[in-house]
Amino acid sequence: AQSVAQPEDQVNVAEGNPLTVKCTYSVSGNPYLFWYVQYPNRGLQFLLKYITGDNLVKGSYGFEAEFNKSQTSFHLKKPSALVSDSALYFCAVLPFSGNTGKLIFGQGTTLQVKP
Amino acid sequence: DAGVTQSPTHLIKTRGQHVTLRCSPISGHKSVSWYQQVLGQGPQFIFQYYEKEERGRGNFPDRFSARQFPNYSSELNVNALLLGDSALYLCASLLGTPNTGELFFGEGSRLTVL
């Protein structure tokens, strides 16, 4: 079965420290991978995506993600966290299943950045 | 530019009733997807429409239906509401063909079923 796992319900970091939010996936073929962020009572905002090419993808607000095919992971990273980064983060995968546009989301990881 | 707009933003229904949720995509976007986000979980794919045709359907019962209009706006209909249908319903629009995945989400319609 195709799935996405975010093993941490919550990640706590101090402002200014680097952050990592973990994501692993299980799909057949070469997937497209995404990160979205959700602020309280808001919809999801696109952060970045991996389609092909360089394994390190840079996205919005200083975030980046590293694709690792052998470990089937796509961890989200940021060198220096801000309090305003506190939000709910979702990893998602788009299986290459032919034009259904069906994104499979993980359960989400709450990022708490403390001053 | 206007983003994806959804209405209503909040609504309360009782079991057995019917609900219609509406979505207007970003101008120029021809694809609309619907997702259900139950509290504490990630969004679950319900439908995708592209050029007014259904292109994908998630694992939801037939009580859930949708359509896309000539102006690319969309409606999600849910019949015979159950308590478990309480959720945030997210609409997303997509520029391009369905398999590029860079969705632009609206802020959702929060449905409470009592």
mmCIF file of C-alpha atoms in Angstrom:
data_model
loop_
_atom_site.group_PDB
_atom_site.id
_atom_site.type_symbol
_atom_site.label_atom_id
_atom_site.label_comp_id
_atom_site.label_asym_id
_atom_site.label_seq_id
_atom_site.Cartn_x
_atom_site.Cartn_y
_atom_site.Cartn_z
ATOM 1 C CA ALA A 1 0.000 0.000 0.000
ATOM 2 C CA GLN A 2 1.168 3.497 -0.757
ATOM 3 C CA SER A 3 1.791 5.576 2.327
ATOM 4 C CA VAL A 4 3.634 8.440 3.943
ATOM 5 C CA ALA A 5 4.919 8.377 7.507
ATOM 6 C CA GLN A 6 5.851 11.283 9.708
ATOM 7 C CA PRO A 7 7.269 9.531 12.771
ATOM 8 C CA GLU A 8 7.205 12.538 15.089
ATOM 9 C CA ASP A 9 3.933 14.068 16.269
ATOM 10 C CA GLN A 10 5.798 17.122 17.535
ATOM 11 C CA VAL A 11 9.237 18.648 17.113
ATOM 12 C CA ASN A 12 10.507 21.258 19.555
ATOM 13 C CA VAL A 13 13.448 23.518 18.743
ATOM 14 C CA ALA A 14 14.853 26.753 20.074
ATOM 15 C CA GLU A 15 14.806 29.824 17.871
ATOM 16 C CA GLY A 16 18.009 30.088 15.871
ATOM 17 C CA ASN A 17 18.728 26.358 15.988
ATOM 18 C CA PRO A 18 18.484 24.110 12.946
ATOM 19 C CA LEU A 19 15.334 22.065 12.535
ATOM 20 C CA THR A 20 14.476 18.782 10.857
ATOM 21 C CA VAL A 21 11.011 17.343 10.305
ATOM 22 C CA LYS A 22 11.145 13.739 9.176
ATOM 23 C CA CYS A 23 9.198 12.002 6.415
ATOM 24 C CA THR A 24 9.445 8.565 4.871
ATOM 25 C CA TYR A 25 7.357 7.171 2.057
ATOM 26 C CA SER A 26 6.362 3.874 0.545
ATOM 27 C CA VAL A 27 5.221 3.957 -3.072
ATOM 28 C CA SER A 28 6.000 2.069 -6.225
ATOM 29 C CA GLY A 29 7.891 3.835 -8.965
ATOM 30 C CA ASN A 30 9.388 7.306 -8.737
ATOM 31 C CA PRO A 31 7.137 9.555 -6.688
ATOM 32 C CA TYR A 32 6.728 13.276 -6.590
ATOM 33 C CA LEU A 33 7.248 14.520 -3.028
ATOM 34 C CA PHE A 34 5.912 17.633 -1.338
ATOM 35 C CA TRP A 35 5.897 19.571 1.884
ATOM 36 C CA TYR A 36 2.963 21.728 2.960
ATOM 37 C CA VAL A 37 2.490 23.899 6.049
ATOM 38 C CA GLN A 38 -0.766 24.644 7.850
ATOM 39 C CA TYR A 39 -1.241 27.500 10.288
ATOM 40 C CA PRO A 40 -4.130 27.351 12.811
ATOM 41 C CA ASN A 41 -7.551 27.547 11.206
ATOM 42 C CA ARG A 42 -6.033 28.002 7.762
ATOM 43 C CA GLY A 43 -5.657 25.946 4.626
ATOM 44 C CA LEU A 44 -2.413 24.322 3.540
ATOM 45 C CA GLN A 45 0.398 26.295 1.932
ATOM 46 C CA PHE A 46 2.848 24.734 -0.512
ATOM 47 C CA LEU A 47 6.485 24.846 0.657
ATOM 48 C CA LEU A 48 8.470 22.798 -1.847
ATOM 49 C CA LYS A 49 8.485 19.765 -4.093
ATOM 50 C CA TYR A 50 10.843 17.154 -5.496
ATOM 51 C CA ILE A 51 10.193 15.877 -8.981
ATOM 52 C CA THR A 52 13.600 14.876 -10.305
ATOM 53 C CA GLY A 53 17.157 16.138 -10.370
ATOM 54 C CA ASP A 54 19.146 17.527 -7.459
ATOM 55 C CA ASN A 55 18.347 15.691 -4.240
ATOM 56 C CA LEU A 56 18.398 18.939 -2.245
ATOM 57 C CA VAL A 57 15.341 21.053 -2.958
ATOM 58 C CA LYS A 58 14.990 24.640 -1.826
ATOM 59 C CA GLY A 59 11.585 26.096 -1.083
ATOM 60 C CA SER A 60 9.736 28.978 0.508
ATOM 61 C CA TYR A 61 10.660 30.771 3.747
ATOM 62 C CA GLY A 62 14.188 29.327 3.832
ATOM 63 C CA PHE A 63 13.080 25.701 4.013
ATOM 64 C CA GLU A 64 14.783 22.924 2.115
ATOM 65 C CA ALA A 65 14.319 19.185 1.851
ATOM 66 C CA GLU A 66 16.626 16.317 1.034
ATOM 67 C CA PHE A 67 15.444 13.403 -1.062
ATOM 68 C CA ASN A 68 17.108 10.092 -0.230
ATOM 69 C CA LYS A 69 15.990 7.306 -2.517
ATOM 70 C CA SER A 70 17.804 4.496 -0.705
ATOM 71 C CA GLN A 71 16.205 5.449 2.598
ATOM 72 C CA THR A 72 12.883 6.481 0.975
ATOM 73 C CA SER A 73 13.005 9.691 2.965
ATOM 74 C CA PHE A 74 12.270 13.341 2.283
ATOM 75 C CA HIS A 75 13.157 15.258 5.450
ATOM 76 C CA LEU A 76 12.360 18.963 5.757
ATOM 77 C CA LYS A 77 15.127 21.180 7.084
ATOM 78 C CA LYS A 78 15.882 24.774 7.935
ATOM 79 C CA PRO A 79 19.279 26.065 9.123
ATOM 80 C CA SER A 80 17.883 28.580 11.625
ATOM 81 C CA ALA A 81 14.355 28.272 13.034
ATOM 82 C CA LEU A 82 12.066 31.224 13.671
ATOM 83 C CA VAL A 83 9.220 31.427 16.179
ATOM 84 C CA SER A 84 6.954 32.195 13.226
ATOM 85 C CA ASP A 85 7.801 28.761 11.761
ATOM 86 C CA SER A 86 5.638 27.183 14.460
ATOM 87 C CA ALA A 87 2.881 25.370 12.596
ATOM 88 C CA LEU A 88 1.678 21.956 11.409
ATOM 89 C CA TYR A 89 3.775 20.439 8.630
ATOM 90 C CA PHE A 90 2.613 17.780 6.198
ATOM 91 C CA CYS A 91 4.663 15.616 3.905
ATOM 92 C CA ALA A 92 2.835 14.320 0.835
ATOM 93 C CA VAL A 93 3.528 12.017 -2.074
ATOM 94 C CA LEU A 94 1.976 11.900 -5.514
ATOM 95 C CA PRO A 95 2.259 8.334 -6.791
ATOM 96 C CA PHE A 96 2.918 7.985 -10.472
ATOM 97 C CA SER A 97 -0.448 6.385 -11.005
ATOM 98 C CA GLY A 98 -1.564 8.280 -14.038
ATOM 99 C CA ASN A 99 -3.280 11.617 -13.815
ATOM 100 C CA THR A 100 -5.394 11.177 -10.711
ATOM 101 C CA GLY A 101 -3.796 14.034 -8.833
ATOM 102 C CA LYS A 102 -4.239 12.070 -5.629
ATOM 103 C CA LEU A 103 -1.844 13.425 -3.032
ATOM 104 C CA ILE A 104 -1.254 11.094 -0.095
ATOM 105 C CA PHE A 105 -0.529 13.056 3.062
ATOM 106 C CA GLY A 106 1.236 12.042 6.227
ATOM 107 C CA GLN A 107 -0.345 12.549 9.631
ATOM 108 C CA GLY A 108 1.436 15.830 10.171
ATOM 109 C CA THR A 109 4.131 17.052 12.558
ATOM 110 C CA THR A 110 3.631 20.015 14.830
ATOM 111 C CA LEU A 111 6.693 22.226 14.911
ATOM 112 C CA GLN A 112 7.094 24.336 18.042
ATOM 113 C CA VAL A 113 9.854 26.935 17.966
ATOM 114 C CA LYS A 114 10.531 28.531 21.341
ATOM 115 C CA PRO A 115 12.143 31.945 21.821
ATOM 116 C CA ASP B 1 -5.014 37.997 -7.206
ATOM 117 C CA ALA B 2 -7.744 36.081 -5.445
ATOM 118 C CA GLY B 3 -6.791 32.706 -4.112
ATOM 119 C CA VAL B 4 -8.995 29.662 -3.833
ATOM 120 C CA THR B 5 -12.253 30.665 -2.194
ATOM 121 C CA GLN B 6 -14.553 28.310 -0.335
ATOM 122 C CA SER B 7 -17.997 28.754 1.123
ATOM 123 C CA PRO B 8 -19.390 28.493 3.663
ATOM 124 C CA THR B 9 -16.474 28.759 6.074
ATOM 125 C CA HIS B 10 -18.332 27.098 8.928
ATOM 126 C CA LEU B 11 -21.571 25.167 9.101
ATOM 127 C CA ILE B 12 -23.437 22.922 11.479
ATOM 128 C CA LYS B 13 -25.716 20.134 10.330
ATOM 129 C CA THR B 14 -27.513 17.250 11.976
ATOM 130 C CA ARG B 15 -27.239 13.576 11.149
ATOM 131 C CA GLY B 16 -29.100 12.571 8.013
ATOM 132 C CA GLN B 17 -29.038 16.009 6.461
ATOM 133 C CA HIS B 18 -27.389 16.981 3.202
ATOM 134 C CA VAL B 19 -24.641 19.565 2.673
ATOM 135 C CA THR B 20 -23.242 21.396 -0.347
ATOM 136 C CA LEU B 21 -19.813 22.998 -0.213
ATOM 137 C CA ARG B 22 -18.586 25.372 -2.885
ATOM 138 C CA CYS B 23 -15.195 26.225 -4.272
ATOM 139 C CA SER B 24 -13.874 28.758 -6.753
ATOM 140 C CA PRO B 25 -10.380 28.040 -8.069
ATOM 141 C CA ILE B 26 -7.714 30.570 -8.832
ATOM 142 C CA SER B 27 -8.376 32.269 -12.157
ATOM 143 C CA GLY B 28 -6.860 30.222 -14.961
ATOM 144 C CA HIS B 29 -6.735 26.995 -12.966
ATOM 145 C CA LYS B 30 -8.718 24.218 -14.578
ATOM 146 C CA SER B 31 -8.386 21.509 -11.968
ATOM 147 C CA VAL B 32 -10.045 21.296 -8.571
ATOM 148 C CA SER B 33 -9.452 18.719 -5.862
ATOM 149 C CA TRP B 34 -11.361 18.060 -2.658
ATOM 150 C CA TYR B 35 -9.803 16.753 0.555
ATOM 151 C CA GLN B 36 -11.261 15.863 3.943
ATOM 152 C CA GLN B 37 -9.175 16.667 7.012
ATOM 153 C CA VAL B 38 -10.407 15.124 10.216
ATOM 154 C CA LEU B 39 -9.027 16.718 13.372
ATOM 155 C CA GLY B 40 -5.567 15.414 14.133
ATOM 156 C CA GLN B 41 -5.065 13.746 10.765
ATOM 157 C CA GLY B 42 -3.650 14.603 7.386
ATOM 158 C CA PRO B 43 -5.963 15.509 4.510
ATOM 159 C CA GLN B 44 -7.577 12.576 2.688
ATOM 160 C CA PHE B 45 -8.206 12.791 -1.042
ATOM 161 C CA ILE B 46 -11.877 12.738 -2.050
ATOM 162 C CA PHE B 47 -12.079 13.839 -5.697
ATOM 163 C CA GLN B 48 -10.210 15.572 -8.440
ATOM 164 C CA TYR B 49 -11.806 17.252 -11.440
ATOM 165 C CA TYR B 50 -9.950 18.466 -14.498
ATOM 166 C CA GLU B 51 -11.650 20.219 -17.367
ATOM 167 C CA LYS B 52 -15.023 19.328 -15.840
ATOM 168 C CA GLU B 53 -14.338 15.601 -15.801
ATOM 169 C CA GLU B 54 -13.681 13.420 -12.761
ATOM 170 C CA ARG B 55 -10.045 12.316 -12.920
ATOM 171 C CA GLY B 56 -9.658 10.669 -9.545
ATOM 172 C CA ARG B 57 -11.711 9.425 -6.649
ATOM 173 C CA GLY B 58 -10.612 8.491 -3.171
ATOM 174 C CA ASN B 59 -11.952 5.815 -0.871
ATOM 175 C CA PHE B 60 -15.160 7.557 0.115
ATOM 176 C CA PRO B 61 -18.737 6.218 0.012
ATOM 177 C CA ASP B 62 -21.232 7.122 -2.678
ATOM 178 C CA ARG B 63 -22.796 9.629 -0.284
ATOM 179 C CA PHE B 64 -20.003 11.911 -1.440
ATOM 180 C CA SER B 65 -20.341 13.423 -4.899
ATOM 181 C CA ALA B 66 -18.945 16.417 -6.714
ATOM 182 C CA ARG B 67 -19.075 18.269 -9.957
ATOM 183 C CA GLN B 68 -17.207 20.990 -11.795
ATOM 184 C CA PHE B 69 -18.935 23.731 -13.705
ATOM 185 C CA PRO B 70 -17.992 25.401 -17.026
ATOM 186 C CA ASN B 71 -16.340 28.266 -15.110
ATOM 187 C CA TYR B 72 -14.213 25.619 -13.286
ATOM 188 C CA SER B 73 -15.855 26.217 -9.915
ATOM 189 C CA SER B 74 -16.878 23.101 -8.052
ATOM 190 C CA GLU B 75 -19.373 21.731 -5.559
ATOM 191 C CA LEU B 76 -18.946 18.897 -3.094
ATOM 192 C CA ASN B 77 -22.158 17.260 -1.945
ATOM 193 C CA VAL B 78 -22.522 14.924 0.996
ATOM 194 C CA ASN B 79 -25.815 13.130 1.617
ATOM 195 C CA ALA B 80 -27.101 11.394 4.732
ATOM 196 C CA LEU B 81 -24.548 13.029 6.995
ATOM 197 C CA LEU B 82 -22.911 10.986 9.729
ATOM 198 C CA LEU B 83 -21.143 12.205 12.836
ATOM 199 C CA GLY B 84 -17.894 10.991 11.291
ATOM 200 C CA ASP B 85 -18.270 13.427 8.417
ATOM 201 C CA SER B 86 -17.357 16.255 10.778
ATOM 202 C CA ALA B 87 -14.145 17.651 9.345
ATOM 203 C CA LEU B 88 -12.434 20.483 7.546
ATOM 204 C CA TYR B 89 -13.140 20.143 3.832
ATOM 205 C CA LEU B 90 -10.380 21.596 1.721
ATOM 206 C CA CYS B 91 -10.588 22.575 -1.903
ATOM 207 C CA ALA B 92 -7.429 22.991 -3.938
ATOM 208 C CA SER B 93 -6.851 24.244 -7.432
ATOM 209 C CA LEU B 94 -4.046 23.312 -9.759
ATOM 210 C CA LEU B 95 -2.419 25.079 -12.655
ATOM 211 C CA GLY B 96 -1.686 22.569 -15.354
ATOM 212 C CA THR B 97 -2.393 18.882 -15.635
ATOM 213 C CA PRO B 98 -3.419 16.826 -12.624
ATOM 214 C CA ASN B 99 -0.126 15.064 -12.036
ATOM 215 C CA THR B 100 2.066 18.031 -11.101
ATOM 216 C CA GLY B 101 0.821 18.158 -7.541
ATOM 217 C CA GLU B 102 1.489 21.785 -6.638
ATOM 218 C CA LEU B 103 -1.884 22.492 -5.155
ATOM 219 C CA PHE B 104 -3.163 25.841 -3.970
ATOM 220 C CA PHE B 105 -5.520 25.290 -1.064
ATOM 221 C CA GLY B 106 -8.430 27.327 0.132
ATOM 222 C CA GLU B 107 -8.967 27.880 3.837
ATOM 223 C CA GLY B 108 -11.591 25.214 4.033
ATOM 224 C CA SER B 109 -15.167 24.682 5.093
ATOM 225 C CA ARG B 110 -15.467 23.385 8.622
ATOM 226 C CA LEU B 111 -18.428 21.035 8.901
ATOM 227 C CA THR B 112 -19.796 19.954 12.245
ATOM 228 C CA VAL B 113 -22.388 17.184 12.273
ATOM 229 C CA LEU B 114 -24.439 16.882 15.460
#
